PDB file of C-alpha atoms in Angstrom:
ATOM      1  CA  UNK Z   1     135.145 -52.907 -14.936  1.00 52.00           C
ATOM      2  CA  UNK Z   2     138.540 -54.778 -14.696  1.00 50.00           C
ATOM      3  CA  UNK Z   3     139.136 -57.773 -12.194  1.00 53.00           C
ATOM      4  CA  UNK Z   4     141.924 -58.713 -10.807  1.00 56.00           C
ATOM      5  CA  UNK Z   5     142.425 -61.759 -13.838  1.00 62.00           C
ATOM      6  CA  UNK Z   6     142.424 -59.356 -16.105  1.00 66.00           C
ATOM      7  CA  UNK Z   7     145.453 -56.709 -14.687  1.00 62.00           C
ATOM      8  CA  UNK Z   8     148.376 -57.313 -16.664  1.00 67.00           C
ATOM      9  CA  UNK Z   9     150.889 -55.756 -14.173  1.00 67.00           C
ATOM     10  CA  UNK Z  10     149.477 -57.513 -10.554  1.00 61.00           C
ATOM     11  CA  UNK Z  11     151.230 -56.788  -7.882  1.00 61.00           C
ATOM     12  CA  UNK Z  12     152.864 -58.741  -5.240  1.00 59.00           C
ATOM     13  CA  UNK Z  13     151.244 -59.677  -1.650  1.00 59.00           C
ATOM     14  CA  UNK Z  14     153.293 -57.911   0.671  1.00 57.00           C
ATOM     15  CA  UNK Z  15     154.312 -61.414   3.059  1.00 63.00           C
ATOM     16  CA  UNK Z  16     153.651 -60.737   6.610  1.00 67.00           C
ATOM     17  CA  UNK Z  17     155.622 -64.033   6.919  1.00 73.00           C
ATOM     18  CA  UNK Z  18     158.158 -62.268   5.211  1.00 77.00           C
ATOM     19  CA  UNK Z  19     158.263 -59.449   7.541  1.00 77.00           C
ATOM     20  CA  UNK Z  20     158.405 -61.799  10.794  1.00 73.00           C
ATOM     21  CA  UNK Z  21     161.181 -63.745   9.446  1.00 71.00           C
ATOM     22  CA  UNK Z  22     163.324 -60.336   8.776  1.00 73.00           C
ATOM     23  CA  UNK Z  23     162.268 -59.187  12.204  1.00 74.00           C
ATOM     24  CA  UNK Z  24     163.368 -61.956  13.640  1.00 71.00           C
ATOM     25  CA  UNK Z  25     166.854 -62.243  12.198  1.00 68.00           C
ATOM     26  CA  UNK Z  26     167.303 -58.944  12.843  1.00 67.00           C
ATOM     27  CA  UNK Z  27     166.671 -59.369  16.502  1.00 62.00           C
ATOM     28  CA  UNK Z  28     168.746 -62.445  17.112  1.00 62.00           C
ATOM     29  CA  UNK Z  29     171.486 -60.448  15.480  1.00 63.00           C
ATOM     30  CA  UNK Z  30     171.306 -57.966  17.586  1.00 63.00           C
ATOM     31  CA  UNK Z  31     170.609 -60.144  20.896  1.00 57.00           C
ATOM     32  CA  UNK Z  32     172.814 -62.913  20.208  1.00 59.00           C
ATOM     33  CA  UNK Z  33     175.892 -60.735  20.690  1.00 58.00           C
ATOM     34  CA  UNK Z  34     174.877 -59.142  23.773  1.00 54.00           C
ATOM     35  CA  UNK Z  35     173.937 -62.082  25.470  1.00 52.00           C
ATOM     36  CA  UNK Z  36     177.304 -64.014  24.343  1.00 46.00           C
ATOM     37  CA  UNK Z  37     179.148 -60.780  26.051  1.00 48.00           C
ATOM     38  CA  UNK Z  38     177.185 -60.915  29.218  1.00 49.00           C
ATOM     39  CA  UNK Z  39     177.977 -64.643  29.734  1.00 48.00           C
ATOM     40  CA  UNK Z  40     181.775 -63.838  29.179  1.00 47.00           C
ATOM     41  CA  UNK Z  41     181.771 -61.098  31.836  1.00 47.00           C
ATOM     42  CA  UNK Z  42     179.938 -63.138  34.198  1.00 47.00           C
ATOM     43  CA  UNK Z  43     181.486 -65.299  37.084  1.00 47.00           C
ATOM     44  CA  UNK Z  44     180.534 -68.436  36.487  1.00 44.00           C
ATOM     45  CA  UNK Z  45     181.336 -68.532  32.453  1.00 41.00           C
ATOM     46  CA  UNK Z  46     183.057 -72.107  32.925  1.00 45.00           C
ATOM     47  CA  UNK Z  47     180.019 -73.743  33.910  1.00 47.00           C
ATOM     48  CA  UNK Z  48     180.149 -73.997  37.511  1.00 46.00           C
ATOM     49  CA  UNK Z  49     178.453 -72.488  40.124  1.00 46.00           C
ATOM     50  CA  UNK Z  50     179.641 -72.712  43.479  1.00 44.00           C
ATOM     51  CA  UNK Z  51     176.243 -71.459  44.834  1.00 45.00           C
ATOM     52  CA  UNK Z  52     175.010 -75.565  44.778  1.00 46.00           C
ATOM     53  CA  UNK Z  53     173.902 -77.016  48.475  1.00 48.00           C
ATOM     54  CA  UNK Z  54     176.060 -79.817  47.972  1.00 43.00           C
ATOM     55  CA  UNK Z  55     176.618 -80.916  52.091  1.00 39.00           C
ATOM     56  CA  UNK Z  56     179.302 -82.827  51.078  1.00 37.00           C
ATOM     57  CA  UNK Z  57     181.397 -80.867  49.458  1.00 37.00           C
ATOM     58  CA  UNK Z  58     184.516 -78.694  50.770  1.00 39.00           C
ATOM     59  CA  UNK Z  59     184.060 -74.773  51.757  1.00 42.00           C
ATOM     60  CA  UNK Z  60     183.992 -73.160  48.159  1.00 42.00           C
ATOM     61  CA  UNK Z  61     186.623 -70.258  47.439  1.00 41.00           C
ATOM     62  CA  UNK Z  62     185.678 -67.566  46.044  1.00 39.00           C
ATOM     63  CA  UNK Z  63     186.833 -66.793  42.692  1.00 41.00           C
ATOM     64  CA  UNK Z  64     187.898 -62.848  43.503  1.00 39.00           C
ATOM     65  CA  UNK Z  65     189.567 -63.433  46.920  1.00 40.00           C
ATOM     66  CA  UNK Z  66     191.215 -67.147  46.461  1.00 44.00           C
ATOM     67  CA  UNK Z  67     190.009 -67.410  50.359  1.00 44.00           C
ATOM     68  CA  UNK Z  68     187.780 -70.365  51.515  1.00 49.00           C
ATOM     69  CA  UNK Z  69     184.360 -69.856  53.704  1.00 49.00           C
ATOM     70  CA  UNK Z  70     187.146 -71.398  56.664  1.00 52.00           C
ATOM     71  CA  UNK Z  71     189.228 -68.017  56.727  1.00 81.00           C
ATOM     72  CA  UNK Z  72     185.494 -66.143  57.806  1.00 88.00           C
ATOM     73  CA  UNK Z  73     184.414 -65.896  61.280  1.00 88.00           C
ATOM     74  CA  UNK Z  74     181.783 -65.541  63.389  1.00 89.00           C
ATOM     75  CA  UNK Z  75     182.397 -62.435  64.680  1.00 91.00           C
ATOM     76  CA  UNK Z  76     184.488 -61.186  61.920  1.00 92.00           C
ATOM     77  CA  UNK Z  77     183.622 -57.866  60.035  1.00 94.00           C
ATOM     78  CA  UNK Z  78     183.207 -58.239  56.524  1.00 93.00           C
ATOM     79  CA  UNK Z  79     181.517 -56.621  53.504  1.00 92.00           C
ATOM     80  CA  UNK Z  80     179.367 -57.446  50.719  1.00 89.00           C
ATOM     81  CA  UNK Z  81     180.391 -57.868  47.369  1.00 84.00           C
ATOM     82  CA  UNK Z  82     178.220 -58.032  44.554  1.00 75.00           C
ATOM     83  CA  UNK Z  83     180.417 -60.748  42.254  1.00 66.00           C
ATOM     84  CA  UNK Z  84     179.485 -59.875  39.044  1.00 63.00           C
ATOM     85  CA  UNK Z  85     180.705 -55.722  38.435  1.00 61.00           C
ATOM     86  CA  UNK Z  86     178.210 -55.581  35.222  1.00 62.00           C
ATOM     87  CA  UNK Z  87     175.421 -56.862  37.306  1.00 61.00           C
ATOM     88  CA  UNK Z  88     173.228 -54.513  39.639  1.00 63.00           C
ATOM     89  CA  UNK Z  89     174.806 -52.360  42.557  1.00 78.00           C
ATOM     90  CA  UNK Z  90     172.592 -54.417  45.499  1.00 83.00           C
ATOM     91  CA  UNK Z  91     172.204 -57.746  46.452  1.00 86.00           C
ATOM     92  CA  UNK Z  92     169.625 -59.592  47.991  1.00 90.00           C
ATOM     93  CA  UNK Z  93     170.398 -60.697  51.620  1.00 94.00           C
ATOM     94  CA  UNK Z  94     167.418 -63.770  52.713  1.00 96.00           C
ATOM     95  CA  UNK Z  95     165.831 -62.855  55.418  1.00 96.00           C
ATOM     96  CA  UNK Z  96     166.264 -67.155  56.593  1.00 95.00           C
ATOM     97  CA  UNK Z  97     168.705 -69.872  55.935  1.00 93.00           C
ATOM     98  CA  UNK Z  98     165.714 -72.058  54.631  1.00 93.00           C
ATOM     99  CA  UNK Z  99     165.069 -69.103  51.989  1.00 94.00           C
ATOM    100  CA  UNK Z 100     168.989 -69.073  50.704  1.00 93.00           C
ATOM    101  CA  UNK Z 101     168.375 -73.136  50.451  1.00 92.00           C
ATOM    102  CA  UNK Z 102     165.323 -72.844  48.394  1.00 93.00           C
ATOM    103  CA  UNK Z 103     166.614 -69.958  46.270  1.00 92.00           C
ATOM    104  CA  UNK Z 104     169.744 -72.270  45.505  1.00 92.00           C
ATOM    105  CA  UNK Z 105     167.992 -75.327  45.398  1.00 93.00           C
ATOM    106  CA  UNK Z 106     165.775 -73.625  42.194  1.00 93.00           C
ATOM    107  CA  UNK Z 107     168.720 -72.168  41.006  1.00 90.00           C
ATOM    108  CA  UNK Z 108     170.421 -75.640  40.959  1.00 92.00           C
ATOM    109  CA  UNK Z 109     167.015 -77.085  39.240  1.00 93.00           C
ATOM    110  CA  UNK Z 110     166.732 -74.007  37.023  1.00 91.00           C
ATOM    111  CA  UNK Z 111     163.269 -73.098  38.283  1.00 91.00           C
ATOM    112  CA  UNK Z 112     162.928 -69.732  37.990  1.00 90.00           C
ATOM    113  CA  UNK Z 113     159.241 -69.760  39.306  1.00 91.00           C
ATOM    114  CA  UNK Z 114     160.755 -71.053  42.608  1.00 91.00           C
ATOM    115  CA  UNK Z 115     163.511 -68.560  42.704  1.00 90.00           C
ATOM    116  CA  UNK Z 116     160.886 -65.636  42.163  1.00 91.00           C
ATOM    117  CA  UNK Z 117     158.966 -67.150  44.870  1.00 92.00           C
ATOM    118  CA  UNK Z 118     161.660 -66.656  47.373  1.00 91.00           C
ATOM    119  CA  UNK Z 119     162.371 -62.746  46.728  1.00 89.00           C
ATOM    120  CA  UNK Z 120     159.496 -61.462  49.049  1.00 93.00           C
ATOM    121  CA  UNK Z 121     162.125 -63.039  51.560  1.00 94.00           C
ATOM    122  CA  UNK Z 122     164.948 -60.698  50.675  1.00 94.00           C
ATOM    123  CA  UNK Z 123     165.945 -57.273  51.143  1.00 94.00           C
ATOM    124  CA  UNK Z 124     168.489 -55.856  49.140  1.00 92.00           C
ATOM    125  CA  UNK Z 125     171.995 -54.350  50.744  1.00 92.00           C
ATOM    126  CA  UNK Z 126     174.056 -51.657  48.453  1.00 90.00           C
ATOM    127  CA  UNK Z 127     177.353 -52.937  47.222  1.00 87.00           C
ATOM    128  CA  UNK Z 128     180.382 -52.914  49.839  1.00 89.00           C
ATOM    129  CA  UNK Z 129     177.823 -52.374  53.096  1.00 93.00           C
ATOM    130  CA  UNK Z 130     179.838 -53.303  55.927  1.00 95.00           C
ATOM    131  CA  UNK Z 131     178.254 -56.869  57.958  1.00 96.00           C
ATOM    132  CA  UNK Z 132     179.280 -58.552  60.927  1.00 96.00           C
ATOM    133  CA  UNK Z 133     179.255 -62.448  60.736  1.00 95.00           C
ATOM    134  CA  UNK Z 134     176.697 -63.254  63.373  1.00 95.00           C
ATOM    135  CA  UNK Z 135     176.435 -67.242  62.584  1.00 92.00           C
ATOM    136  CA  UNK Z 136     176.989 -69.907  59.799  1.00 90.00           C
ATOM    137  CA  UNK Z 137     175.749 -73.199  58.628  1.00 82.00           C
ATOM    138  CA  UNK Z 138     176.890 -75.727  60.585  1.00 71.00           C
ATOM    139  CA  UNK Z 139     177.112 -78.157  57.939  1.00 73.00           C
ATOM    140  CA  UNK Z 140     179.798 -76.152  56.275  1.00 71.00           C
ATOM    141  CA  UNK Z 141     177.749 -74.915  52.829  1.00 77.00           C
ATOM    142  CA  UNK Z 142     179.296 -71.329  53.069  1.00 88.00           C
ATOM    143  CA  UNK Z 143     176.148 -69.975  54.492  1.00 93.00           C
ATOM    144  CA  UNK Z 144     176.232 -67.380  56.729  1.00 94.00           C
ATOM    145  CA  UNK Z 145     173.944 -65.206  59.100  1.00 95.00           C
ATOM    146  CA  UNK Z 146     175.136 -61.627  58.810  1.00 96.00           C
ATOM    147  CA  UNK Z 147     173.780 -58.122  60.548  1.00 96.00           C
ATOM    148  CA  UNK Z 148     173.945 -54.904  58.250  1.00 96.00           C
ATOM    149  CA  UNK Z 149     176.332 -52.561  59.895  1.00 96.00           C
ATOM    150  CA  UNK Z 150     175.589 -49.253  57.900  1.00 94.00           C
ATOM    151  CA  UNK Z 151     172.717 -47.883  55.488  1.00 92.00           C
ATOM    152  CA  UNK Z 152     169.167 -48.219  55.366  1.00 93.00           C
ATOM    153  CA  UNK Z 153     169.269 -51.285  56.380  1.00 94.00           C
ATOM    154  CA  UNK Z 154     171.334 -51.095  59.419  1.00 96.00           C
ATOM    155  CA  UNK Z 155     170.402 -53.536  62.381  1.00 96.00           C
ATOM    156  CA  UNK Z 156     169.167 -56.158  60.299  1.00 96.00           C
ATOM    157  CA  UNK Z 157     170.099 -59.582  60.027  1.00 96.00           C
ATOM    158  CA  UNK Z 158     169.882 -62.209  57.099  1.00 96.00           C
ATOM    159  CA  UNK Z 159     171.981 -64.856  55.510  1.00 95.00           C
ATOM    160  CA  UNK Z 160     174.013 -64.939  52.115  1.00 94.00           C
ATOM    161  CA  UNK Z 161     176.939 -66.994  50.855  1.00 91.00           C
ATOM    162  CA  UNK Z 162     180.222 -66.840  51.577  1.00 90.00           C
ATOM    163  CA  UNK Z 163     181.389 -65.144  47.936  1.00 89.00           C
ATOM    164  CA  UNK Z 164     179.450 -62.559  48.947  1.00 89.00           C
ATOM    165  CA  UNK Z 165     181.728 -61.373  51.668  1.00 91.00           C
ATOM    166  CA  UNK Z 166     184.674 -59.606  50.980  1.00 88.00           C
ATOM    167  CA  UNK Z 167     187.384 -58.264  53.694  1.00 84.00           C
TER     168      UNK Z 167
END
């Protein structure tokens, strides 16, 4: 009967620490590059986000057109534009101005939880949908009430921001 004191060659544990570690690694190796690209290719890569209620401050322009929200209408025909070309196909359109606010509002606070809570107030439009400006924000935020033109959707009316729209 031999023990385990007595084995002249014993062998090694195999480390499950070991393992995680080398998992892990592996994994940020592979992650970290992809998420460093998507920042790159997304809009806002300098840091700002024109998307903050700020009542104070100027109509935005939008990074792909150079227009302000001042150059759209009510009445105008527009379409949607989803800003970000890597990003999905649809957008959400809120289905009230008070949802848009407390979608940006979290989005300004980083809450996710509270922008989750407002996407059973959305429905979501397919890329270059044609919209009619119905109505904006008074207070000059770059919010505006739009009704769907075309698609599944057609007849409908919600509210997005002004990047969104695109001649």
């Amino acid at each position: 009967m031999t023990t385990m004191q007595n084995d002249p060659n014993p062998k090694p544990k195999s480390g499950g620490r070991t393992k995680l570690v080398v998992i892990t690694v592996g994994l940020l190796a592979l992650v970290g590059p992809l998420v460093l690209l998507v920042w790159l290719n997304s809009d806002y890569s300098d840091g700002t986000d024109p998307t903050v209620i700020n009542p104070t401050r100027p109509p935005v322009s939008s990074p792909q057109t150079g227009r302000s929200a001042a150059s759209i209408s009510v009445g105008d025909t527009k379409r949607i534009r989803v800003g970000n070309p890597a990003s999905r196909r649809d957008m959400p359109v809120f289905i009230t101005k008070e949802a848009l606010i407390r979608f940006l509002r979290a989005l300004d606070q980083n809450d996710s939880a509270g922008m989750m809570a407002t996407l059973p107030e959305t429905f979501r439009v397919d890329d270059y949908t044609p919209v009619r400006v119905v109505d904006s924000d008074s207070i000059g935020n770059g919010l505006y009430n739009i009704s769907i033109l075309l698609g599944p959707q057609k007849g409908r009316t919600g509210w997005v921001l002004d990047i969104d729209l695109r001649d």
